[in-house]
Coordinates of C-alpha atoms in Angstrom, one line a residue:
Chain E
M1 CA -0.3 0.1 0.1
K2 CA 1.3 3.4 -0.6
I3 CA -0.4 6.7 0.1
V4 CA 0.5 10.0 -1.2
C5 CA -0.2 12.8 0.4
L6 CA 0.1 16.1 -1.4
I7 CA 0.7 18.8 0.7
K8 CA 1.8 23.4 0.3
F9 CA 3.2 25.0 2.7
V10 CA 1.8 28.2 3.3
P11 CA 2.7 31.5 4.8
D12 CA 0.9 32.3 8.3
V13 CA -2.1 33.9 7.4
E14 CA -2.9 34.3 11.8
E15 CA 0.2 36.4 11.8
F16 CA -0.6 39.2 8.7
K17 CA -0.6 42.5 10.6
Y18 CA -2.0 45.6 9.2
D19 CA -0.5 48.5 8.3
Y20 CA -2.9 51.3 8.5
Q21 CA -1.0 54.1 7.6
R22 CA 0.2 52.8 4.4
H23 CA -3.3 50.6 4.2
V24 CA -1.8 47.4 3.3
L25 CA -1.7 43.8 4.8
I26 CA 2.4 43.5 5.8
R27 CA 2.9 39.9 3.7
E28 CA 6.9 40.0 4.2
N29 CA 9.0 38.0 5.9
L30 CA 6.2 35.6 7.5
K31 CA 6.5 32.4 8.5
Q32 CA 6.0 29.2 6.2
I33 CA 3.4 26.6 7.8
L34 CA 2.0 23.0 6.8
N35 CA -0.9 24.4 5.7
P36 CA -3.5 22.6 9.0
D37 CA -5.3 20.8 6.2
D38 CA -2.5 19.6 4.7
A39 CA -1.2 18.3 8.2
C40 CA -4.5 16.4 9.0
A41 CA -4.2 14.2 5.9
V42 CA -0.2 13.9 6.6
A43 CA -1.7 12.2 9.8
C44 CA -4.5 10.9 8.8
A45 CA -1.6 8.1 6.5
L46 CA 0.1 7.7 9.4
M47 CA -2.7 6.8 11.3
I48 CA -3.5 3.9 8.6
K49 CA 0.5 3.2 8.7
R50 CA 0.3 2.8 12.4
S51 CA -2.3 -0.2 11.7
N52 CA -0.5 -1.8 8.6
P53 CA 3.5 -0.6 9.0
E54 CA 4.6 -2.1 5.4
T55 CA 2.2 1.4 3.5
V56 CA 5.2 3.4 2.3
I57 CA 4.1 7.3 2.6
E58 CA 5.3 9.7 0.3
V59 CA 4.9 13.3 0.8
V60 CA 4.3 15.8 -2.9
T61 CA 4.8 19.8 -2.7
M62 CA 5.6 22.0 -5.2
A63 CA 7.4 24.7 -3.8
P64 CA 10.9 26.3 -3.5
V65 CA 13.8 24.6 -2.1
S66 CA 13.5 26.3 1.1
V67 CA 10.9 24.6 2.3
S68 CA 13.9 21.5 2.9
G69 CA 13.8 21.8 6.4
H70 CA 9.9 21.7 6.8
L71 CA 10.0 18.3 4.3
E72 CA 12.8 17.0 7.3
D73 CA 10.8 17.2 9.5
L74 CA 8.3 15.0 8.0
L75 CA 10.3 12.5 7.7
R76 CA 11.2 12.3 11.0
L77 CA 8.0 11.3 11.3
N78 CA 7.3 7.8 10.3
I79 CA 7.4 9.4 7.1
D80 CA 9.4 7.2 3.9
Q81 CA 10.0 9.4 1.5
A82 CA 9.5 13.2 0.4
I83 CA 9.4 14.8 -3.5
L84 CA 10.3 18.7 -3.9
I85 CA 8.9 19.5 -7.3
S86 CA 10.9 22.6 -7.3
D87 CA 11.8 25.3 -10.7
I88 CA 11.9 28.8 -10.2
R89 CA 9.8 28.6 -14.0
F90 CA 6.9 26.7 -12.1
S91 CA 6.3 30.4 -9.8
G92 CA 3.6 32.6 -9.8
S93 CA 1.6 29.1 -11.6
D94 CA -2.0 29.6 -11.5
T95 CA -4.1 26.0 -10.1
F96 CA -4.2 25.7 -13.7
A97 CA -0.5 25.3 -14.0
T98 CA 0.2 23.5 -10.8
T99 CA -1.6 20.4 -11.8
R100 CA -0.2 20.2 -15.1
V101 CA 3.1 20.5 -13.3
L102 CA 1.8 17.5 -10.6
A103 CA -0.4 15.6 -12.8
R104 CA 3.2 15.4 -14.8
Y105 CA 4.7 13.8 -11.8
L106 CA 2.0 11.5 -10.2
K107 CA 1.2 10.0 -13.7
Q108 CA 5.1 8.6 -13.4
T109 CA 4.3 6.9 -10.0
T110 CA 2.4 4.7 -8.2
F111 CA -0.1 4.9 -5.5
D112 CA -3.7 3.6 -3.8
V113 CA -4.6 7.2 -3.0
I114 CA -3.5 10.5 -2.6
L115 CA -4.5 12.2 0.6
T116 CA -4.2 15.7 0.4
G117 CA -6.1 19.1 2.7
T118 CA -9.8 20.7 1.5
H119 CA -8.7 24.3 1.5
S120 CA -5.5 26.2 1.5
L121 CA -5.0 29.5 4.0
D122 CA -3.7 31.5 1.0
G123 CA -5.6 31.3 -1.9
S124 CA -7.9 28.2 -0.4
T125 CA -9.6 27.7 -4.0
A126 CA -10.1 23.9 -3.0
Q127 CA -9.5 23.5 -6.7
V128 CA -6.0 21.5 -7.5
P129 CA -7.6 18.0 -5.8
S130 CA -10.3 18.2 -8.0
Q131 CA -8.5 19.3 -11.0
L132 CA -6.1 16.6 -10.4
A133 CA -8.8 14.2 -10.3
E134 CA -9.9 15.1 -13.3
V135 CA -6.9 14.7 -15.0
L136 CA -5.6 11.1 -13.8
G137 CA -9.0 9.9 -14.1
L138 CA -9.8 9.0 -10.1
P139 CA -12.9 10.1 -8.1
Q140 CA -12.2 12.6 -5.6
M141 CA -13.9 13.7 -2.3
S142 CA -13.2 17.1 0.1
N143 CA -14.2 17.8 3.4
V144 CA -13.5 14.2 4.8
V145 CA -13.2 14.0 8.3
A146 CA -13.1 10.7 9.2
L147 CA -11.6 7.3 7.5
D148 CA -12.1 4.0 8.0
T149 CA -8.4 1.9 8.6
S150 CA -10.2 -1.6 7.9
S151 CA -12.4 -0.6 4.8
F152 CA -9.6 1.6 3.2
L153 CA -6.8 -1.6 4.0
K154 CA -9.3 -3.5 1.9
G155 CA -9.2 -1.8 -1.1
K156 CA -12.4 0.2 -0.9
P157 CA -12.6 2.9 1.9
S158 CA -15.6 4.2 3.5
F159 CA -15.2 7.4 4.7
D160 CA -17.0 10.2 6.4
V161 CA -17.6 13.8 5.2
E162 CA -19.0 16.9 6.0
H163 CA -21.3 18.9 4.9
D164 CA -22.9 22.1 6.0
T165 CA -25.4 20.1 8.8
S166 CA -24.6 16.7 7.8
I167 CA -22.2 14.3 8.0
M168 CA -22.5 12.3 4.7
T169 CA -20.7 8.3 4.4
F170 CA -18.8 7.4 1.3
S171 CA -17.4 4.5 0.0
V172 CA -14.6 4.6 -2.7
D173 CA -12.9 2.3 -5.4
L174 CA -9.0 3.2 -4.7
P175 CA -7.3 4.7 -6.2
A176 CA -8.8 7.9 -5.5
I177 CA -8.2 11.0 -4.4
L178 CA -9.5 12.0 -0.7
S179 CA -9.2 15.6 0.4
V180 CA -9.5 16.0 4.3
S181 CA -10.2 18.7 6.6
R182 CA -9.3 20.3 8.8
D183 CA -12.3 19.7 11.1
S184 CA -11.3 15.9 11.3
A185 CA -9.4 14.8 14.5
Y186 CA -5.9 13.1 12.8
K187 CA -3.4 15.7 14.2
L188 CA 0.5 15.8 13.5
P189 CA 3.0 13.8 16.5
Y190 CA 6.3 15.9 17.9
V191 CA 9.5 14.6 16.7
A192 CA 10.1 12.1 19.1
Y193 CA 13.2 13.8 21.0
Q194 CA 16.3 11.3 19.3
D195 CA 14.7 11.7 16.1
L196 CA 15.3 15.7 16.4
N197 CA 18.6 15.5 14.8
R198 CA 18.7 12.6 12.4
D199 CA 19.5 13.1 9.4
V200 CA 17.1 12.3 6.5
S201 CA 17.9 14.8 3.6
S202 CA 18.8 12.0 1.2
R203 CA 15.0 10.6 1.5
I204 CA 14.4 14.2 -0.1
R205 CA 14.3 14.1 -3.9
V206 CA 14.1 17.1 -5.9
L207 CA 12.1 17.5 -9.2
S208 CA 12.6 19.9 -12.1
H209 CA 11.3 20.6 -15.2
Q210 CA 14.0 18.7 -17.0
E211 CA 13.1 15.8 -14.9
L212 CA 9.4 16.3 -15.2
D213 CA 9.9 17.1 -19.8
L214 CA 7.9 20.5 -18.7
Q215 CA 8.1 22.7 -21.7
P216 CA 8.3 27.1 -20.7
Q217 CA 4.9 27.6 -21.7
E218 CA 3.3 25.2 -19.6
T219 CA 4.3 25.8 -16.6
G220 CA 4.4 29.7 -14.4
L221 CA 2.2 32.7 -15.4
E222 CA 2.6 31.8 -19.2
G223 CA 1.0 28.1 -18.2
S224 CA -1.7 29.9 -16.3
R225 CA -5.5 30.9 -17.5
T226 CA -5.6 33.7 -14.8
E227 CA -3.6 36.1 -13.8
V228 CA -4.1 37.9 -10.3
R229 CA -4.2 41.5 -11.5
R230 CA -4.6 43.7 -7.9
S231 CA -5.1 42.5 -4.5
F232 CA -6.0 44.8 -2.1
V233 CA -7.7 45.4 1.1
K234 CA -11.5 45.9 1.8
N235 CA -11.5 49.0 2.8
M236 CA -11.9 49.2 6.8
I237 CA -11.9 53.1 6.9
K238 CA -15.6 53.8 7.8
K239 CA -18.1 54.6 6.9
D240 CA -21.7 56.6 6.6
K241 CA -23.1 54.9 9.9
V242 CA -26.8 54.8 10.2
I243 CA -28.3 54.7 14.2
L244 CA -31.5 53.7 14.9
N245 CA -34.3 53.0 17.8
N246 CA -35.2 50.2 18.7
D247 CA -38.6 50.5 17.4
R248 CA -41.1 49.3 14.6
E249 CA -39.5 52.0 12.5
G250 CA -35.7 50.9 13.4
I251 CA -36.5 47.0 12.8
E252 CA -37.8 47.6 9.4
A253 CA -34.5 49.7 8.5
V254 CA -32.5 46.7 9.7
Y255 CA -34.3 44.2 7.8
C256 CA -34.1 46.4 4.7
Y257 CA -30.7 46.7 5.6
L258 CA -30.4 42.4 5.7
H259 CA -32.4 42.2 2.6
E260 CA -30.5 44.7 -0.1
H261 CA -27.4 42.9 1.1
G262 CA -28.9 39.3 0.2
F263 CA -28.9 37.9 4.3
V264 CA -32.6 37.6 4.6
P265 CA -34.8 36.8 1.4
Chain B
M1 CA -26.0 37.0 -28.3
N2 CA -23.5 35.9 -25.1
R3 CA -24.4 31.8 -23.9
C4 CA -24.6 31.3 -20.4
L5 CA -24.2 27.8 -18.6
I6 CA -25.4 27.7 -14.9
L7 CA -25.4 24.3 -12.8
M8 CA -28.3 25.0 -11.0
D9 CA -28.6 24.9 -7.5
G10 CA -31.8 21.9 -6.6
N11 CA -31.3 23.0 -3.0
R12 CA -32.1 26.7 -3.3
P13 CA -33.6 28.2 -6.3
E14 CA -32.5 31.5 -4.4
T15 CA -29.1 30.8 -5.9
D16 CA -30.2 30.2 -9.8
L17 CA -31.7 34.2 -8.8
E18 CA -28.0 35.0 -7.9
L19 CA -25.7 33.5 -10.7
L20 CA -28.2 34.8 -12.9
E21 CA -27.9 38.1 -12.3
V22 CA -24.0 37.5 -12.1
T23 CA -24.3 37.3 -16.1
R24 CA -26.4 40.4 -16.2
R25 CA -23.5 42.0 -14.4
I26 CA -20.9 40.1 -16.9
H27 CA -22.8 41.1 -20.3
G28 CA -25.2 43.9 -19.7
E29 CA -29.2 42.5 -19.4
S30 CA -29.8 42.4 -23.6
Q31 CA -27.7 40.1 -25.2
I32 CA -28.0 37.1 -22.9
Y33 CA -29.1 33.3 -23.5
T34 CA -29.2 31.5 -20.4
M35 CA -29.2 27.7 -20.1
G36 CA -29.8 26.2 -16.3
L37 CA -28.6 22.5 -16.3
E38 CA -30.8 20.8 -13.7
L39 CA -29.4 17.6 -12.3
E40 CA -32.4 16.6 -10.7
P41 CA -35.5 17.0 -13.5
K42 CA -38.6 18.5 -11.5
D43 CA -41.9 17.7 -12.8
E44 CA -43.1 21.5 -12.1
K45 CA -43.3 24.6 -14.6
P46 CA -40.2 26.2 -15.0
S47 CA -40.3 29.9 -13.1
G48 CA -39.6 31.6 -16.1
A49 CA -36.0 32.8 -15.0
F50 CA -34.2 30.7 -17.9
D51 CA -34.5 30.8 -21.6
A52 CA -33.5 27.0 -21.0
I53 CA -33.0 24.7 -19.1
V54 CA -31.7 21.4 -19.8
N55 CA -31.5 18.2 -18.0
F56 CA -29.4 14.6 -19.1
E57 CA -31.9 12.0 -21.0
C58 CA -30.1 9.2 -18.0
G59 CA -32.5 10.9 -16.1
S60 CA -30.7 12.4 -12.0
V61 CA -27.0 12.4 -11.6
P62 CA -26.4 12.6 -7.9
P63 CA -24.8 15.5 -6.9
Y64 CA -21.7 14.1 -5.6
D65 CA -20.5 12.7 -8.9
A66 CA -18.9 15.2 -9.9
A67 CA -16.9 13.7 -12.5
G68 CA -20.2 12.5 -14.4
I69 CA -21.6 16.2 -13.9
A70 CA -18.6 17.6 -15.5
M71 CA -18.3 14.9 -18.5
G72 CA -22.1 15.6 -19.4
A73 CA -21.9 19.6 -19.0
A74 CA -18.6 19.6 -21.4
A75 CA -20.4 17.8 -24.1
L76 CA -23.0 20.8 -23.7
H77 CA -20.7 23.0 -24.1
E78 CA -19.5 21.5 -27.1
M79 CA -22.8 21.5 -28.7
Y80 CA -23.6 25.5 -27.7
G81 CA -20.6 26.9 -27.2
F82 CA -20.8 28.6 -24.5
D83 CA -19.1 32.5 -23.5
T84 CA -19.8 32.0 -20.0
I85 CA -20.1 29.4 -17.5
L86 CA -21.3 29.5 -13.7
V87 CA -21.2 27.2 -11.1
P88 CA -22.5 27.9 -7.3
A89 CA -19.3 28.1 -4.8
T90 CA -21.4 25.3 -2.6
F91 CA -20.1 21.9 -1.8
F92 CA -20.5 20.4 -4.8
G93 CA -20.5 22.7 -7.0
R94 CA -16.7 23.1 -6.0
M95 CA -15.8 19.6 -6.8
V96 CA -17.9 19.6 -10.3
A97 CA -16.3 23.6 -10.9
P98 CA -12.7 22.7 -11.4
R99 CA -12.8 19.1 -13.1
L100 CA -15.1 21.3 -15.8
A101 CA -12.3 23.9 -16.3
M102 CA -10.0 21.1 -16.7
R103 CA -11.7 19.4 -19.3
L104 CA -12.3 22.3 -21.4
G105 CA -8.7 23.2 -20.7
V106 CA -9.8 26.6 -19.3
G107 CA -8.9 29.2 -16.1
L108 CA -11.4 28.6 -13.1
V109 CA -12.1 31.8 -10.9
A110 CA -13.2 30.6 -7.2
D111 CA -15.6 32.0 -4.6
V112 CA -16.1 35.5 -6.8
T113 CA -17.6 38.1 -4.6
G114 CA -17.6 40.6 -7.7
I115 CA -17.1 41.6 -10.9
E116 CA -15.9 44.5 -12.3
H117 CA -15.1 46.4 -15.8
V118 CA -11.6 47.3 -16.0
G119 CA -11.6 48.9 -19.5
M120 CA -11.8 46.1 -21.9
Q121 CA -11.1 43.5 -19.4
L122 CA -13.3 41.9 -16.3
E123 CA -11.9 41.6 -13.6
M124 CA -13.2 38.7 -11.2
I125 CA -12.8 39.8 -7.4
R126 CA -12.6 36.7 -5.2
P127 CA -11.3 36.7 -1.2
A128 CA -7.9 35.7 -0.7
Y129 CA -6.0 34.8 2.6
G130 CA -8.9 34.3 4.8
G131 CA -11.1 36.9 3.3
K132 CA -7.8 39.3 4.6
L133 CA -7.2 40.4 1.4
M134 CA -9.3 40.3 -2.2
A135 CA -7.6 39.8 -5.6
G136 CA -8.9 40.8 -8.6
I137 CA -8.2 38.2 -11.4
V138 CA -8.7 38.3 -15.2
K139 CA -9.1 35.0 -17.5
K140 CA -6.0 34.2 -20.2
G141 CA -6.3 32.7 -23.0
P142 CA -9.1 30.9 -25.4
G143 CA -12.7 29.1 -23.9
P144 CA -15.5 30.6 -21.9
L145 CA -15.5 33.0 -18.4
M146 CA -15.2 30.4 -16.2
M147 CA -15.9 30.9 -12.1
S148 CA -17.7 29.6 -8.8
I149 CA -20.0 32.2 -7.1
R150 CA -20.0 32.7 -3.6
E151 CA -23.6 32.5 -2.1
N152 CA -25.4 35.8 -1.2
A153 CA -22.6 37.4 -2.7
F154 CA -25.2 39.0 -5.6
P155 CA -28.4 39.7 -4.4
A156 CA -30.9 38.9 -7.8
T157 CA -32.6 42.2 -8.9
S158 CA -35.6 41.1 -10.9
G159 CA -35.0 40.0 -14.4
T160 CA -36.7 39.5 -17.4
I161 CA -39.5 36.6 -17.1
K162 CA -38.8 33.7 -20.3
Q163 CA -40.8 31.7 -22.0
T164 CA -38.1 28.7 -20.8
R165 CA -38.0 25.7 -22.9
R166 CA -36.8 22.3 -21.4
I167 CA -34.8 20.6 -23.4
V168 CA -33.6 16.8 -23.1
F169 CA -30.0 16.5 -23.3
P170 CA -28.5 12.8 -24.5
F171 CA -25.8 12.3 -22.3
D172 CA -25.6 8.6 -20.2
H173 CA -22.8 8.6 -17.2
Q174 CA -20.9 5.9 -16.8
P175 CA -22.0 5.0 -12.9
S176 CA -19.4 6.6 -10.5
R177 CA -16.8 4.8 -8.2
M178 CA -18.2 6.6 -5.3
T179 CA -21.3 5.4 -3.3
F180 CA -23.3 6.9 -1.5
I181 CA -23.8 5.4 1.9
G182 CA -25.8 7.3 4.5
A183 CA -26.1 10.8 6.0
R184 CA -27.1 12.1 9.6
E185 CA -27.3 15.1 11.4
K186 CA -23.8 16.8 12.3
P187 CA -24.2 18.4 15.9
Q188 CA -23.8 21.5 15.8
A189 CA -19.6 22.8 17.1
T190 CA -19.1 24.4 13.3
D191 CA -15.8 27.0 13.1
I192 CA -17.0 30.3 14.1
R193 CA -14.4 31.8 11.6
D194 CA -16.2 29.9 8.5
S195 CA -19.2 31.3 9.8
E196 CA -21.3 33.4 6.7
I197 CA -23.2 35.7 9.5
L198 CA -22.1 35.5 13.5
I199 CA -24.6 36.4 16.6
S200 CA -22.6 37.9 18.7
G201 CA -23.6 38.5 22.4
G202 CA -21.3 40.5 25.4
G203 CA -22.0 42.0 28.9
G204 CA -25.8 43.6 28.0
I205 CA -27.0 40.2 26.7
L206 CA -25.1 38.0 29.8
E207 CA -28.7 36.8 31.4
N208 CA -29.9 36.1 28.4
F209 CA -27.5 34.5 26.1
S210 CA -29.4 31.5 24.7
R211 CA -31.5 33.9 23.5
L212 CA -28.8 34.8 20.6
D213 CA -30.5 31.3 19.4
D214 CA -33.5 32.6 18.2
L215 CA -32.1 35.2 15.8
K216 CA -29.1 32.6 15.1
E217 CA -32.2 30.2 13.7
V218 CA -33.9 32.4 11.1
L219 CA -30.7 33.9 9.6
H220 CA -29.1 29.8 9.5
A221 CA -25.6 32.1 11.3
Q222 CA -23.4 30.7 13.9
V223 CA -23.3 32.6 18.1
S224 CA -20.4 34.3 19.3
A225 CA -19.6 35.8 22.2
S226 CA -17.2 38.6 23.7
R227 CA -14.5 37.4 27.0
R228 CA -17.0 38.7 29.2
L229 CA -19.3 36.0 28.9
V230 CA -16.7 33.1 28.5
D231 CA -14.9 34.8 31.2
S232 CA -18.2 34.5 33.3
G233 CA -18.6 30.7 32.6
V234 CA -21.8 31.3 30.0
A235 CA -20.2 30.3 26.3
S236 CA -17.5 28.7 25.4
R237 CA -14.1 29.4 24.6
K238 CA -13.7 27.8 21.1
I239 CA -16.5 31.3 20.0
Q240 CA -15.1 33.7 21.5
V241 CA -14.2 36.4 18.8
G242 CA -11.0 39.0 19.6
Q243 CA -7.8 38.9 20.3
S244 CA -7.4 36.5 22.7
G245 CA -9.8 34.2 20.5
K246 CA -10.9 33.9 17.4
T247 CA -10.5 36.8 14.3
V248 CA -13.3 36.3 12.1
S249 CA -14.3 37.5 8.9
P250 CA -18.4 36.7 8.3
R251 CA -19.8 39.1 5.8
L252 CA -22.2 40.3 8.5
Y253 CA -21.8 40.4 12.4
I254 CA -24.7 41.4 14.6
A255 CA -22.8 42.8 18.1
L256 CA -25.6 42.3 20.6
G257 CA -24.7 44.1 24.6
I258 CA -21.1 44.4 23.5
D259 CA -19.4 47.8 23.8
G260 CA -16.2 46.6 22.5
S261 CA -13.4 46.2 23.8
V262 CA -9.8 47.1 21.9
Q263 CA -9.2 42.9 22.3
H264 CA -12.7 42.6 20.4
M265 CA -12.5 45.2 17.9
E266 CA -9.1 43.1 16.8
G267 CA -11.1 40.1 16.1
L268 CA -13.3 42.3 13.7
R269 CA -10.9 43.6 11.3
H270 CA -12.5 41.5 8.4
V271 CA -16.1 41.8 9.0
E272 CA -18.3 43.3 5.8
H273 CA -21.4 44.4 7.4
L274 CA -21.7 45.1 11.1
I275 CA -24.6 46.1 13.1
A276 CA -24.4 47.2 17.0
V277 CA -26.8 47.0 19.2
N278 CA -26.8 49.0 22.4
T279 CA -28.4 51.0 25.1
N280 CA -25.6 53.2 24.8
R281 CA -25.0 55.2 21.6
E282 CA -21.6 56.1 21.8
A283 CA -19.8 52.5 23.0
P284 CA -16.3 51.9 21.0
I285 CA -18.6 49.2 18.7
C286 CA -20.5 51.4 17.4
S287 CA -17.4 53.5 15.8
L288 CA -17.4 49.9 13.5
A289 CA -21.1 49.8 12.5
D290 CA -22.5 50.2 10.0
V291 CA -25.7 50.5 11.8
V292 CA -26.1 51.1 15.3
V293 CA -29.6 50.3 17.4
V294 CA -30.2 52.3 20.3
G295 CA -31.4 49.8 23.0
D296 CA -32.4 46.9 24.5
A297 CA -30.8 43.6 23.0
V298 CA -33.2 40.9 23.3
E299 CA -36.4 43.3 22.5
F300 CA -34.1 43.8 19.4
I301 CA -34.0 39.9 18.7
D302 CA -37.2 39.5 19.7
R303 CA -38.5 42.3 16.8
L304 CA -36.0 40.9 14.2
V305 CA -37.4 37.3 14.6
K306 CA -40.5 38.3 14.1
R307 CA -40.0 40.7 11.1
I308 CA -38.1 37.9 9.1
Q309 CA -40.9 35.2 10.3
L310 CA -43.5 37.5 8.6
Q311 CA -41.5 37.6 5.5
E312 CA -41.1 34.2 5.0
L313 CA -44.6 33.3 5.9
S314 CA -45.7 35.8 3.2
G315 CA -43.7 33.4 1.3
G316 CA -40.8 36.9 0.0

């Protein structure tokens, strides 16, 4: 059994500071963290490996080589190998180009399941897992909150999915892509003390456009189908405030305000 | 003539109207042909919002069969050559749209909350970094414009009533490799950071905190609280807003009896619409509010709940 964990490192959004004078978010020098949903996916894979020690776990990420330290920390957690897809040409890729790059690698390798996160802290489009599923011809499901290990090891896992007010249960024929949610109970363990300085660097394989045989026009901004033209902070400077009394007229005005902005029918 | 395909939301007809509104924002009223793709054929007469409603010949396609839906929609595109394809950014829609975009080889912008025309270009606006930043995104390359649309972001204005044609499209989908086994109700424990609407209570409603649930029900919202209520044991820390609690970014925040300490306001920087109800119109939170209601929070809840229910009864 081989599990591929598709993961991403993202800026720690909670640390964003707001510059009130320049009216911008300060995004520089932010610490990179493992995307929380992806961390749950890795933790889920480790749970399976505990029941079935022959399971091989490979983490795959597309990132600058500066994330190597983070990958090494994961490798110290009973993860077998890491694939770091890294190339300056890949920067600026939208989800379309990113999918193309990841698919190029995943088509060359074998696996029984891809576990990944549903949302990322940065873009949070939740697009890449579904797009990959389409390119690889696999079933895919988002918001997985629990995975049944015994049915998984038989090749047809049943799993729970959180959707609005209900929990739905599905089963799927492997191979498949399952996107785990941070609302699951899966938590990454800490690295054991004796492993803190273990040298695991030889278990990271770095792949660039050459190994993946990707042309310049297939990746980065050029290979993208969308482009971020600008980013801006929602204007927080207030505001034509309305002051109302708590009477019939006031409530009517509140109701109209809610209706106007689509909160009530 | 601009041809638009909309993936209809079988559960929430308002969503269809919101997506139709988006087609008008993109193309203008006069030159649009709108087609709704209905996954579960309905017997009732169409409301006249679409020019045509399409059903697949094979009958119902389950909403979780994203691969099947994307395949059918791509076949439909091959036949009709759409200029724009819109999908609701619902749980299932979010899995269909990326597959369809890949099939058509086009870019996709997710969770769009705004449309702007900048020169000759169309900019799709979406939140990024958990709503802390907004991004304006343009499409590159040929093929239809594709996006998923955030619910409640485009309040529908009334469109023209049309003679909706029903079309049965010959499409036979393969059984999905995904099997639905069952569903059960979820205990309410959603993260307040993910909420679109938050009803939040503070010291002014300490004794009546449970009454927030009345408003929560009618607005399909979540309840949150200020530190004061958490410290007094009335509310759980999981739902605390503020510097020592959580930073929230709902579209609507109704602050009931919250004065607004600095640390609480720090948690509210990304709120889009803020309504403050307070007996003191000079309370700090009122400086952040779009609407201030001066008075008692419990009375406010009673009156607003009644007003919303009245509208629901009259079928609005």
